[in-house]
Short mmCIF file of C-alpha atoms in Angstrom, two decimals:
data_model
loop_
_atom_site.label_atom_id
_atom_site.label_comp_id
_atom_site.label_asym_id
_atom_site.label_seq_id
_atom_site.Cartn_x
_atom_site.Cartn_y
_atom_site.Cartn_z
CA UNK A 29 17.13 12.30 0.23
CA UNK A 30 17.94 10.71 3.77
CA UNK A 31 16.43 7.61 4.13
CA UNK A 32 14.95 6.49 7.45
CA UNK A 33 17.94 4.17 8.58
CA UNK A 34 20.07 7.52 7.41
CA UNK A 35 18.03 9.46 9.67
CA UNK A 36 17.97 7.10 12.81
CA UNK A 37 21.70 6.54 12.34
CA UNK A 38 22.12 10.75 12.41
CA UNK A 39 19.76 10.68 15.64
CA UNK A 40 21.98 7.47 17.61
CA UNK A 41 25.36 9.78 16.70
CA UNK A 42 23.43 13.33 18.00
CA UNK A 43 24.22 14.67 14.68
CA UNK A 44 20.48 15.33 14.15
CA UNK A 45 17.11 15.94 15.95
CA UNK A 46 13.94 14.31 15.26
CA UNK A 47 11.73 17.58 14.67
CA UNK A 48 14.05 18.45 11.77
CA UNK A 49 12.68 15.11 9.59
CA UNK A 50 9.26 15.28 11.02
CA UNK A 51 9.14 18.92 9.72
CA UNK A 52 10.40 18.38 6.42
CA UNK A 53 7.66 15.75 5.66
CA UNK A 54 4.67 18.07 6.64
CA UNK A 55 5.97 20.87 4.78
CA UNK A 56 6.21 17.90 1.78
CA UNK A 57 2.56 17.01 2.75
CA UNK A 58 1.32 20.20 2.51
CA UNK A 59 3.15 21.81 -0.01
CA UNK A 60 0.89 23.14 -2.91
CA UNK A 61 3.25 21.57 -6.03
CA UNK A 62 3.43 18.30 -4.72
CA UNK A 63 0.10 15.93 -3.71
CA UNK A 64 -0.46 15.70 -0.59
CA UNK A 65 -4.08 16.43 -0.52
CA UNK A 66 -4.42 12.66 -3.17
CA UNK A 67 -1.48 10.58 -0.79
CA UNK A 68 -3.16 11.03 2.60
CA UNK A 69 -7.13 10.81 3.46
CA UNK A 70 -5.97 12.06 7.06
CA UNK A 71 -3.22 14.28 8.25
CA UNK A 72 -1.97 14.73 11.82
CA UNK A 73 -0.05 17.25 13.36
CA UNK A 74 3.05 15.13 14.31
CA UNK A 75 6.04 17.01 16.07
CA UNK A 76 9.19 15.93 16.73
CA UNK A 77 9.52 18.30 19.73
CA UNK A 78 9.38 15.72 22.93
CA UNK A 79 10.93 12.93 21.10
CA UNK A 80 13.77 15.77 20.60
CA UNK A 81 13.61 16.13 24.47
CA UNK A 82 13.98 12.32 24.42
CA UNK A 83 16.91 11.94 21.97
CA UNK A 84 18.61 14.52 24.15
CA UNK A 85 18.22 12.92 27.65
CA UNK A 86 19.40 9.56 26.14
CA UNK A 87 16.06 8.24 26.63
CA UNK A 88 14.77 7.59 23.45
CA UNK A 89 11.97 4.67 23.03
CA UNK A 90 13.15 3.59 19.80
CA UNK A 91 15.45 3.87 17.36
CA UNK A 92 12.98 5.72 14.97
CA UNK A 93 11.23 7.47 18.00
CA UNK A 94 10.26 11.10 16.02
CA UNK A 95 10.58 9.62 12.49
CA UNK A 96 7.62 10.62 10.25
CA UNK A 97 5.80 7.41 9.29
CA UNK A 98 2.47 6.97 7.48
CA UNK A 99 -0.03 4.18 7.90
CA UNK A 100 -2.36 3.19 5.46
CA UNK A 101 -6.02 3.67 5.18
CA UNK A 102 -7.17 0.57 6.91
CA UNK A 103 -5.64 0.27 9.73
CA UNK A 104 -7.72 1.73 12.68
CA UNK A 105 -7.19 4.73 14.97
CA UNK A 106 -9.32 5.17 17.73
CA UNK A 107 -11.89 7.16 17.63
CA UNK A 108 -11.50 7.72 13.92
CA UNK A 109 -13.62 6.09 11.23
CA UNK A 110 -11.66 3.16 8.95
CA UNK A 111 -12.40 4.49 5.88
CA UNK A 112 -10.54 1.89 3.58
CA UNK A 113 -10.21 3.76 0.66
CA UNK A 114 -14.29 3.71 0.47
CA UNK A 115 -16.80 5.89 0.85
CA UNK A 116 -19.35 3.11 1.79
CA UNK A 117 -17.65 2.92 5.18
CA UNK A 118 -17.51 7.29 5.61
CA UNK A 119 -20.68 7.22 7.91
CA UNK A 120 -19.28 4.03 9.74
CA UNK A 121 -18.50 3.66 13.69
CA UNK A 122 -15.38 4.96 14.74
CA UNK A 123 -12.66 2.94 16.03
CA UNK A 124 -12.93 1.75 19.89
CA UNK A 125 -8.76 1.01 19.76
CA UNK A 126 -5.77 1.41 17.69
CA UNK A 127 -4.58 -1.06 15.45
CA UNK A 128 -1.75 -3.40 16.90
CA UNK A 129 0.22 -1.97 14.52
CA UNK A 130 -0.62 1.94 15.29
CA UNK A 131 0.55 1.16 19.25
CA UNK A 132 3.19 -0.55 18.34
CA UNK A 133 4.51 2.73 15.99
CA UNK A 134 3.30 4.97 18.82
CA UNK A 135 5.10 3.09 21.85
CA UNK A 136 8.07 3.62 19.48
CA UNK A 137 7.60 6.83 19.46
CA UNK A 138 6.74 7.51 15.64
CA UNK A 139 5.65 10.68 14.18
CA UNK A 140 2.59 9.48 12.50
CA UNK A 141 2.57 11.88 10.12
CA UNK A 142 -1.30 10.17 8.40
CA UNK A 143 -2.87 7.68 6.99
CA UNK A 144 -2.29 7.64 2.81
CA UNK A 145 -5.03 6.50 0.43
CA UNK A 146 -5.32 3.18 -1.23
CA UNK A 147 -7.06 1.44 -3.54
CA UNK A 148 -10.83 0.46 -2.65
CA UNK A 149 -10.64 -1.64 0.05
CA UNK A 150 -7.13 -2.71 -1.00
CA UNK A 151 -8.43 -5.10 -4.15
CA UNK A 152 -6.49 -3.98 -6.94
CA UNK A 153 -2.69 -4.11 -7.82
CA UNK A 154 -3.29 -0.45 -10.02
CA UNK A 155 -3.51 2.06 -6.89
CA UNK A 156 -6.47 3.71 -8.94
CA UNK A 157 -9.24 5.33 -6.36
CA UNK A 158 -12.22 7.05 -7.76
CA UNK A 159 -13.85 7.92 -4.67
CA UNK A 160 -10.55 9.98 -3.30
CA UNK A 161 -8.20 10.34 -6.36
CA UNK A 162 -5.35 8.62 -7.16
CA UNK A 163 -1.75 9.77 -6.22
CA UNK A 164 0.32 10.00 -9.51
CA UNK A 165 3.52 8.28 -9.80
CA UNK A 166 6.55 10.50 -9.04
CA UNK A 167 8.36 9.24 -12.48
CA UNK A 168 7.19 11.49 -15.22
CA UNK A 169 4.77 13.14 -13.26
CA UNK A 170 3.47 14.91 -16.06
CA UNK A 171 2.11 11.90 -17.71
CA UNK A 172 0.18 10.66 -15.04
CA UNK A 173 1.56 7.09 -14.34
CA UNK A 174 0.00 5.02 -12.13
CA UNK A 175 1.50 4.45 -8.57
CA UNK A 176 0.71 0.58 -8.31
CA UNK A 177 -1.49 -0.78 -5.88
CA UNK A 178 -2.98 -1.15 -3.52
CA UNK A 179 -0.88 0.91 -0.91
CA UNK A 180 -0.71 3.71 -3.85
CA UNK A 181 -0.58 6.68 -1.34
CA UNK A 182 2.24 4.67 0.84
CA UNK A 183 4.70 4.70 -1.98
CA UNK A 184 4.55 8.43 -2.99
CA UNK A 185 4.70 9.67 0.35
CA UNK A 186 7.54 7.92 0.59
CA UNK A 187 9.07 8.70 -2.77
CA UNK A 188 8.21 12.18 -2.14
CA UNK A 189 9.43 12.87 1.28
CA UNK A 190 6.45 13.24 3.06
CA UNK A 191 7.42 10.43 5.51
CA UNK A 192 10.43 8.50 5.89
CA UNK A 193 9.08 5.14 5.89
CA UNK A 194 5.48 3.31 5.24
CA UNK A 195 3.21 0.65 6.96
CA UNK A 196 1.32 -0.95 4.32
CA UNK A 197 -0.34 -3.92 3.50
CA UNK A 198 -0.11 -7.18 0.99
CA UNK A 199 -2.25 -9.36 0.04
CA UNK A 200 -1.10 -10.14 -3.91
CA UNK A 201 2.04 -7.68 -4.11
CA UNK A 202 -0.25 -4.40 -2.29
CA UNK A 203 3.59 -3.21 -0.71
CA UNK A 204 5.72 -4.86 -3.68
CA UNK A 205 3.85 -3.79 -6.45
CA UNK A 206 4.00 0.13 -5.59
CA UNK A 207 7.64 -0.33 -4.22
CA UNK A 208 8.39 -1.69 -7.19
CA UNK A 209 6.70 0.57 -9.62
CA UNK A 210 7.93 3.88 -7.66
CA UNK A 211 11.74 3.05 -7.31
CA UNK A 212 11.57 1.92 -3.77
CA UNK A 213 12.09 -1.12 -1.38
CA UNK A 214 8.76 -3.10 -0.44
CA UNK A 215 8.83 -5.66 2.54
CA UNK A 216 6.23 -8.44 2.69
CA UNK A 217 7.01 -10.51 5.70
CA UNK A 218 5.84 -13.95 6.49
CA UNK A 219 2.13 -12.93 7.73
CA UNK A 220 1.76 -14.08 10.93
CA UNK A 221 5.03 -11.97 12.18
CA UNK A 222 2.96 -9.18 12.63
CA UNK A 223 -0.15 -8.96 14.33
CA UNK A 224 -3.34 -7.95 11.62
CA UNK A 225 -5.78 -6.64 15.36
CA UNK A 226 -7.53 -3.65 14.04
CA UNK A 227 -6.79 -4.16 10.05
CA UNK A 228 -9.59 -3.93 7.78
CA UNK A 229 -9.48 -7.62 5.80
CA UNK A 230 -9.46 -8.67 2.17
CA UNK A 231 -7.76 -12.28 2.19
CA UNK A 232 -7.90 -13.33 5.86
CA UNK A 233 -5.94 -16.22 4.61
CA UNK A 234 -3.94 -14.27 2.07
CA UNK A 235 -3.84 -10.47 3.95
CA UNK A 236 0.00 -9.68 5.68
CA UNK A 237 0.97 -6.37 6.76
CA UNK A 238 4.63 -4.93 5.41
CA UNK A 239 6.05 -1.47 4.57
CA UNK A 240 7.85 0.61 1.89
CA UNK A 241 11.21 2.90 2.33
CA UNK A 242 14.07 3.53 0.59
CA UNK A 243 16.40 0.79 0.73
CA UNK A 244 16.66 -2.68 2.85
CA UNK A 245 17.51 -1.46 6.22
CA UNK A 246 15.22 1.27 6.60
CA UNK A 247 12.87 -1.47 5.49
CA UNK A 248 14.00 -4.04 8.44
CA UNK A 249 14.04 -1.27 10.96
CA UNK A 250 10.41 -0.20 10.44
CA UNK A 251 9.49 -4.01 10.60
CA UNK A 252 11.60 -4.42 13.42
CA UNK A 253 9.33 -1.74 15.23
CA UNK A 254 5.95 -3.33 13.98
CA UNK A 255 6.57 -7.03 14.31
CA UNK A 256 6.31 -9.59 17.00
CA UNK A 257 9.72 -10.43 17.21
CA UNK A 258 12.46 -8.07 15.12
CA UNK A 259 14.75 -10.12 12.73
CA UNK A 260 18.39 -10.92 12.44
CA UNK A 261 19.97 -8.53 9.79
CA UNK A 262 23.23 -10.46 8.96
CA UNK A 263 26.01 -9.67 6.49
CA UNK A 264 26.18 -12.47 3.61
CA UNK A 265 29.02 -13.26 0.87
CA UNK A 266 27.01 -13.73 -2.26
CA UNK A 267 29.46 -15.86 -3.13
CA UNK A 268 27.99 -18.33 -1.00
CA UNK A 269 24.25 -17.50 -2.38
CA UNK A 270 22.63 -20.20 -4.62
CA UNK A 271 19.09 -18.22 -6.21
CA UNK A 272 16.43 -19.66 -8.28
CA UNK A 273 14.90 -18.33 -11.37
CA UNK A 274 11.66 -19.80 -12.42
CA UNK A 275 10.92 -19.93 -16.15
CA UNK A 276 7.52 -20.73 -15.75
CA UNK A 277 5.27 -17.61 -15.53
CA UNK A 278 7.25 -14.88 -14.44
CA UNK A 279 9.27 -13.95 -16.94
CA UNK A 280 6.21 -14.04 -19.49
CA UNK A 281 5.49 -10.49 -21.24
CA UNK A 282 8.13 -8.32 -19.71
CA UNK A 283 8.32 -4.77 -21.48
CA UNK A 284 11.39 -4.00 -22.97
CA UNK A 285 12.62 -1.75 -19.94
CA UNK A 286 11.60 -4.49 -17.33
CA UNK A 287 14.03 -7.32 -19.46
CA UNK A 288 16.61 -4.72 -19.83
CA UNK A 289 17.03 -4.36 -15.78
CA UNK A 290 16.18 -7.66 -15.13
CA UNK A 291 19.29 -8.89 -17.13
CA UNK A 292 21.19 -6.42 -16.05
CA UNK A 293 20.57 -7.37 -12.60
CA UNK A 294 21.07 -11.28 -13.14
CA UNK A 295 24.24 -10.62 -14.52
CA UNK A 296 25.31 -8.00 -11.53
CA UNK A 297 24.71 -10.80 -9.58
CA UNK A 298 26.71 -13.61 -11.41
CA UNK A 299 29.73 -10.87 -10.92
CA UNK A 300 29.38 -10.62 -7.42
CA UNK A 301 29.43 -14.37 -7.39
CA UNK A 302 26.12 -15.67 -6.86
CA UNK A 303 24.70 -18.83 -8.37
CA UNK A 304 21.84 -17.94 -10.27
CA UNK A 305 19.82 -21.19 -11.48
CA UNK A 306 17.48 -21.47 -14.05
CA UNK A 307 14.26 -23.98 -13.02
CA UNK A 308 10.80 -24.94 -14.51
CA UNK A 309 8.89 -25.14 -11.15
CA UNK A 310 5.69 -25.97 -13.62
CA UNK A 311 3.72 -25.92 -10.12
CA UNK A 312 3.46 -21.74 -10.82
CA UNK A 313 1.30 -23.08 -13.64
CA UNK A 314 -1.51 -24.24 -11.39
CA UNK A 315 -2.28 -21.28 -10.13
CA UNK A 316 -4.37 -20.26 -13.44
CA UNK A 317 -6.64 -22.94 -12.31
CA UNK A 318 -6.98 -22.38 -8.57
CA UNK A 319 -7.77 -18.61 -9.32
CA UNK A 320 -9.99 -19.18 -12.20
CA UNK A 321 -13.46 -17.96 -10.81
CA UNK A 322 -11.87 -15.75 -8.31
CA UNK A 323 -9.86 -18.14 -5.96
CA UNK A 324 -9.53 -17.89 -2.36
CA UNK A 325 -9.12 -13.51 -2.40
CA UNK A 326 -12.82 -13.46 -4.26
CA UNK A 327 -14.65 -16.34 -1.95
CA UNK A 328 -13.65 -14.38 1.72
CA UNK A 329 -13.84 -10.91 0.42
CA UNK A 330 -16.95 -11.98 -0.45
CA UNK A 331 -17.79 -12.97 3.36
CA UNK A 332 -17.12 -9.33 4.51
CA UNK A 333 -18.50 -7.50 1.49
CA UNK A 334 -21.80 -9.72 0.89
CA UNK A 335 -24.20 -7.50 2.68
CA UNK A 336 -22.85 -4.08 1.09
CA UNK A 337 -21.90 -5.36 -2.23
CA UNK A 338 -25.54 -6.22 -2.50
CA UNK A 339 -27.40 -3.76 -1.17
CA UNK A 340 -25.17 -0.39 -2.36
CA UNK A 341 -23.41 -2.15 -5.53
CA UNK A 342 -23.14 1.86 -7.00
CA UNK A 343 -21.01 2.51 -4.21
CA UNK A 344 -18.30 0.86 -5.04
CA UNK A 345 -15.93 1.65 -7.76
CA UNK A 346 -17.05 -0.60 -10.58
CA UNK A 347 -13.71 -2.37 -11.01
CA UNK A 348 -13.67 -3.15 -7.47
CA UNK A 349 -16.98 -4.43 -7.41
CA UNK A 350 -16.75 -6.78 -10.28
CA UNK A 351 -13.68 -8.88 -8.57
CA UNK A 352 -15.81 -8.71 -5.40
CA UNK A 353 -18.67 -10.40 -6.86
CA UNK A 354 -16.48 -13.20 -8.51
CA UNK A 355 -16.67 -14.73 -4.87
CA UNK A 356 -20.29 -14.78 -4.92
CA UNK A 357 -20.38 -17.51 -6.97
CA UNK A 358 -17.88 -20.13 -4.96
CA UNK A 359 -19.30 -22.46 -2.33
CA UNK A 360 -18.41 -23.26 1.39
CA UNK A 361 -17.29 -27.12 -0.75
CA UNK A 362 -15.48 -24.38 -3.24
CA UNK A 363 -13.46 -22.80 -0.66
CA UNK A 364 -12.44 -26.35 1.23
CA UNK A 365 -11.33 -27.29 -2.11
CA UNK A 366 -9.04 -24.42 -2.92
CA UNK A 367 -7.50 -24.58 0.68
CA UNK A 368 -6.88 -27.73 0.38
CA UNK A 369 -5.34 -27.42 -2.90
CA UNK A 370 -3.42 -24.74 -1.18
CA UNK A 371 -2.47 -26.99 1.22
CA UNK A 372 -0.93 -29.28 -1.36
CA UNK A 373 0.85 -27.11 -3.54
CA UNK A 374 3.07 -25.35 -0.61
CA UNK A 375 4.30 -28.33 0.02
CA UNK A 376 5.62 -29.40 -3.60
CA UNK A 377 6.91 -25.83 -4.11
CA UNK A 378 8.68 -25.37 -0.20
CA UNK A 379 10.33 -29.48 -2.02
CA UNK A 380 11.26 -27.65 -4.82
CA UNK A 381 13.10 -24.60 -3.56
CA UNK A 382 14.13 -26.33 -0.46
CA UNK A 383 18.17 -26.00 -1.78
CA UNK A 384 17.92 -22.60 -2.69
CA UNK A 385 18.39 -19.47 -0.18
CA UNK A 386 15.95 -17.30 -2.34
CA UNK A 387 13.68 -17.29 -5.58
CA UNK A 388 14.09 -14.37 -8.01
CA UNK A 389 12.06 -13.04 -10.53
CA UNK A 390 10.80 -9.23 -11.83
CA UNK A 391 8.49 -7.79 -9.06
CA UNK A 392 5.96 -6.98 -12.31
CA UNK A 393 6.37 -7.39 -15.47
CA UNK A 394 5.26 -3.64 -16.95
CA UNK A 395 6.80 -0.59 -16.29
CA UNK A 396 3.79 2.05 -14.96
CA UNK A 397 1.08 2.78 -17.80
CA UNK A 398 -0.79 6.07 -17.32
CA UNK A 399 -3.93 6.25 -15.84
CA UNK A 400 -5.75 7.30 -18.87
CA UNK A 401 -4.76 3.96 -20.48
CA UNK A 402 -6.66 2.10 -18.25
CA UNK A 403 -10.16 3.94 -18.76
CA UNK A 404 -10.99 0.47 -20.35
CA UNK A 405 -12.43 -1.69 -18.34
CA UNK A 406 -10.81 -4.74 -20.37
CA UNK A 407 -7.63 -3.18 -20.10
CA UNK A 408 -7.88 -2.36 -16.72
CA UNK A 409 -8.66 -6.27 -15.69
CA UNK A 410 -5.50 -7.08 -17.87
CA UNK A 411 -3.23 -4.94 -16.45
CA UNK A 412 -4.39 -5.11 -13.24
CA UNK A 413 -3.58 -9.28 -13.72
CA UNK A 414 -0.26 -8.69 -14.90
CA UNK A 415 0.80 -6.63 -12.32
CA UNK A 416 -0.14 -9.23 -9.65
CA UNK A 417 0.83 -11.89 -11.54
CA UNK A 418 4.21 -12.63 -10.46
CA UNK A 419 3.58 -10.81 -6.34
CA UNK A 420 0.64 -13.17 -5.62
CA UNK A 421 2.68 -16.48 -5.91
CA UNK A 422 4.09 -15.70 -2.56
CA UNK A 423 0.75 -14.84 -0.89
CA UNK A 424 -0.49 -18.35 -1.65
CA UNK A 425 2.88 -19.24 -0.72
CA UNK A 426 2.59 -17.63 2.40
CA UNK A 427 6.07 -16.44 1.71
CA UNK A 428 8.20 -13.27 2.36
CA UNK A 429 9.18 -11.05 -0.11
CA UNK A 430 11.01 -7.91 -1.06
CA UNK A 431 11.09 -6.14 -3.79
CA UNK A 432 14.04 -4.03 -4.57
CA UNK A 433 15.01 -1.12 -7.04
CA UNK A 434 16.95 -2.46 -9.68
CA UNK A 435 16.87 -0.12 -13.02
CA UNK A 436 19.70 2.27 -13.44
CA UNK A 437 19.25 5.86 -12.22
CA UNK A 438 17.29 8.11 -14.10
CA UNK A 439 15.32 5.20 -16.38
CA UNK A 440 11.70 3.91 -15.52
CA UNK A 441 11.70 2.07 -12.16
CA UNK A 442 11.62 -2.13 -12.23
CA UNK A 443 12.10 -4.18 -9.04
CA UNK A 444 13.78 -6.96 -8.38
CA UNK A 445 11.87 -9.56 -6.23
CA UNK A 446 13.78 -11.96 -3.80
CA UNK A 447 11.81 -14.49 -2.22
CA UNK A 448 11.42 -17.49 0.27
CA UNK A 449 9.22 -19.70 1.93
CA UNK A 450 7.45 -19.59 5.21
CA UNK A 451 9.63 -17.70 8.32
CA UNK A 452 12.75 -17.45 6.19
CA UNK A 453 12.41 -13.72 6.67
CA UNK A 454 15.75 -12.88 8.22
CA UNK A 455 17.96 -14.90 5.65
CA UNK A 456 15.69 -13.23 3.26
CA UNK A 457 15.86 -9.95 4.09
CA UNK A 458 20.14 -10.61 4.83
CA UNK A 459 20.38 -11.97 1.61
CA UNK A 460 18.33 -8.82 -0.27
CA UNK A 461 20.69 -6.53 1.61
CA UNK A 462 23.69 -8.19 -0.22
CA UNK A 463 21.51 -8.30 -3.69
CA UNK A 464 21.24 -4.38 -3.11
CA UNK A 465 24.68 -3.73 -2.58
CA UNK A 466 25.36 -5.51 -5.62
CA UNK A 467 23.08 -3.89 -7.63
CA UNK A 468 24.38 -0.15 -5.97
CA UNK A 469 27.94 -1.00 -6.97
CA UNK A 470 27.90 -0.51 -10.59
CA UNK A 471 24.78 1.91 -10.65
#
């Protein structure tokens, strides 16, 4: 499958038009074996035509301008309704602008090929959607695997070639988790590198916007497009890398085929020269306490959900609900409290990993479960806490993160998670780019 720095690569050289790519991933979308109907609540009728017209006058507006790209369901679109994964907000106003994110993708000339479901108003690591169905997992289909959450629809439209790359968003692991649990690359930039005008909110404090694609460059050429300011892609020598492994936390519970490809990778790694370092970092064992009754996600989703939540609770799907209402119960002295315990803690763990270019650990710690398996409602709150377990760290962080593929072909997808502290983003992503090569060398 071509991935989108493939494709833009193709179009620089003239070896390809636009309309070709934007054509394959509507006949994807709409192709009655595959899901298109569950991974998009909106389709649009993208073409490739003028940006072909571009392309061929040598005045193209970007290097992705014609590229199908999807946007997820909470981003707004003028005159459309911001539906969020809900059907509380079906009967809402429609959108007076785009998103700062949709005219950025459009003045780049994107093929916005629609806008893919998620979970309920994007609180849940699972990708499970009752109200619009969930999008299975593209590994072993036939047993109905979860995609991960919440940009569920993002990940198998790009896993199944319905777009070439994905604007999501992450506010515990919503890009990483699904990038990881799909076999693809998930960005999460520093937050305030892209601009969040027109995005429906969770975690003010917590909420970034990143994407999903195939590898790391298509991944830092879509956030090139969408952010502020594009970053520095850089060829590194891992033999001058020095990574961190924390062994508190995130390498609790990991399923057999998780350990097996995180070794796997650690050692890939040690070959190609890298210093990999073992550290407590017993700071990743506060969190348990700052998230107890719901931390800071709970107390401001409760701020935009309060009215609603109360007065249409059976709206809402029940799992959502119940991690909504956890923020009922924290006060205005609550939430000063956690953010200033916030506060504190970023700066003993930006000490900590101050001599280190990046901190490693598994994206998640399970492989995808099926979505009968979490018909429980216990089960589903465990998994669901697994799964952003390990993510989340670097949303209180207010970190970047990517998570890359790192499970040999053919076996259940794991990621590998490299990540850094505050506006380290290009090193980050420059370092991931040499992790991946790594990793691709003995695949």
């Amino acid at each position: 499958m071509t991935t989108l720095w493939q494709a833009s690569q193709q179009l620089q050289s003239g070896d390809a038009m636009p309309e070709a790519f934007t054509e394959s991933a509507l006949r994807a979308a709409q192709n009655p074996e595959q899901q298109g109907s569950l991974v998009f609540t909106q389709r649009y009728a993208a073409s490739g035509s003028a940006a072909n017209a571009r392309w061929q006058a040598k005045q193209a507006l970007s290097a992705i301008d014609g590229l199908p790209i999807s946007i997820k369901d909470l981003f707004d679109v003028q005159g459309e309704v911001t539906t969020a994964g809900s059907r509380l907000l079906a009967d809402a106003p429609v959108a007076t602008a785009n998103a700062s994110v949709v005219d950025k993708l459009l003045l780049a000339g994107a093929a916005i090929v629609g806008k893919t479901t998620m979970t309920e108003f994007a609180f849940s690591g699972l990708g499970i959607n009752p109200h619009y169905g969930t999008p299975v997992n593209p590994w072993q289909r036939e047993q109905q695997r979860i995609p991960g959450g919440s940009s569920s629809g993002a990940a198998v439209a790009v896993a199944e070639g319905m777009c070439l790359g994905a604007v999501g968003t992450d506010t515990g692991g919503s890009v990483r988790i699904p990038a990881a649990l799909c076999g693809l690359t998930g960005f999460k930039p520093t937050a305030e590198r892209i601009n969040q005008t027109g995005t429906l909110p969770l975690s003010t404090s917590l909420d970034s916007i990143g994407v999903i694609a195939d590898d790391v460059r298509s991944c830092w050429l879509l956030d090139s497009v969408i952010a502020d300011r594009p970053l520095d892609l850089q060829s590194l020598d891992l033999r001058n890398a020095r990574f961190a492994v924390p062994q508190t936390r995130v390498l609790d519970n990991l399923d057999q085929h998780v350990a097996q490809a995180w070794q796997r990778a650690i050692t890939l790694l040690k070959q190609a020269g890298a210093t990999v370092l073992d550290i407590i970092l017993p700071e990743l064992d506060e969190l348990n306490a700052m998230n107890a009754r719901g931390g800071i996600t709970a107390y401001e989703a409760w701020q935009w959900h309060k009215k609603t939540a109360q007065a249409q609770p059976e709206a809402y799907d029940p799992q959502v609900l119940v991690r909504v209402q956890r923020g009922s119960h924290l006060t205005e002295q609550d939430a000063t409290e956690l953010y200033q315990q916030r506060a504190a803690w970023q700066q003993r763990i930006n000490a900590a990993l101050g001599d280190f270019d990046a901190l490693l650990m598994p994206t998640v710690p399970l492989v995808a479960p099926t979505i009968a398996s979490l018909n429980d409602a216990q089960r589903y709150m465990e998994i669901n806490a697994l799964m952003l377990r390990n993510p989340s760290i670097i949303n209180m962080l207010d970190g970047c993160a990517l998570s890359l593929p790192c499970h040999q072909p053919g076996s259940a997808p794991v990621g590998l998670s490299l990540a850094s502290i505050h506006g380290d983003d290009a090193s980050l992503i420059s370092w991931s780019l040499a992790v991946e090569t790594a990793l691709n060398r003995r695949s």
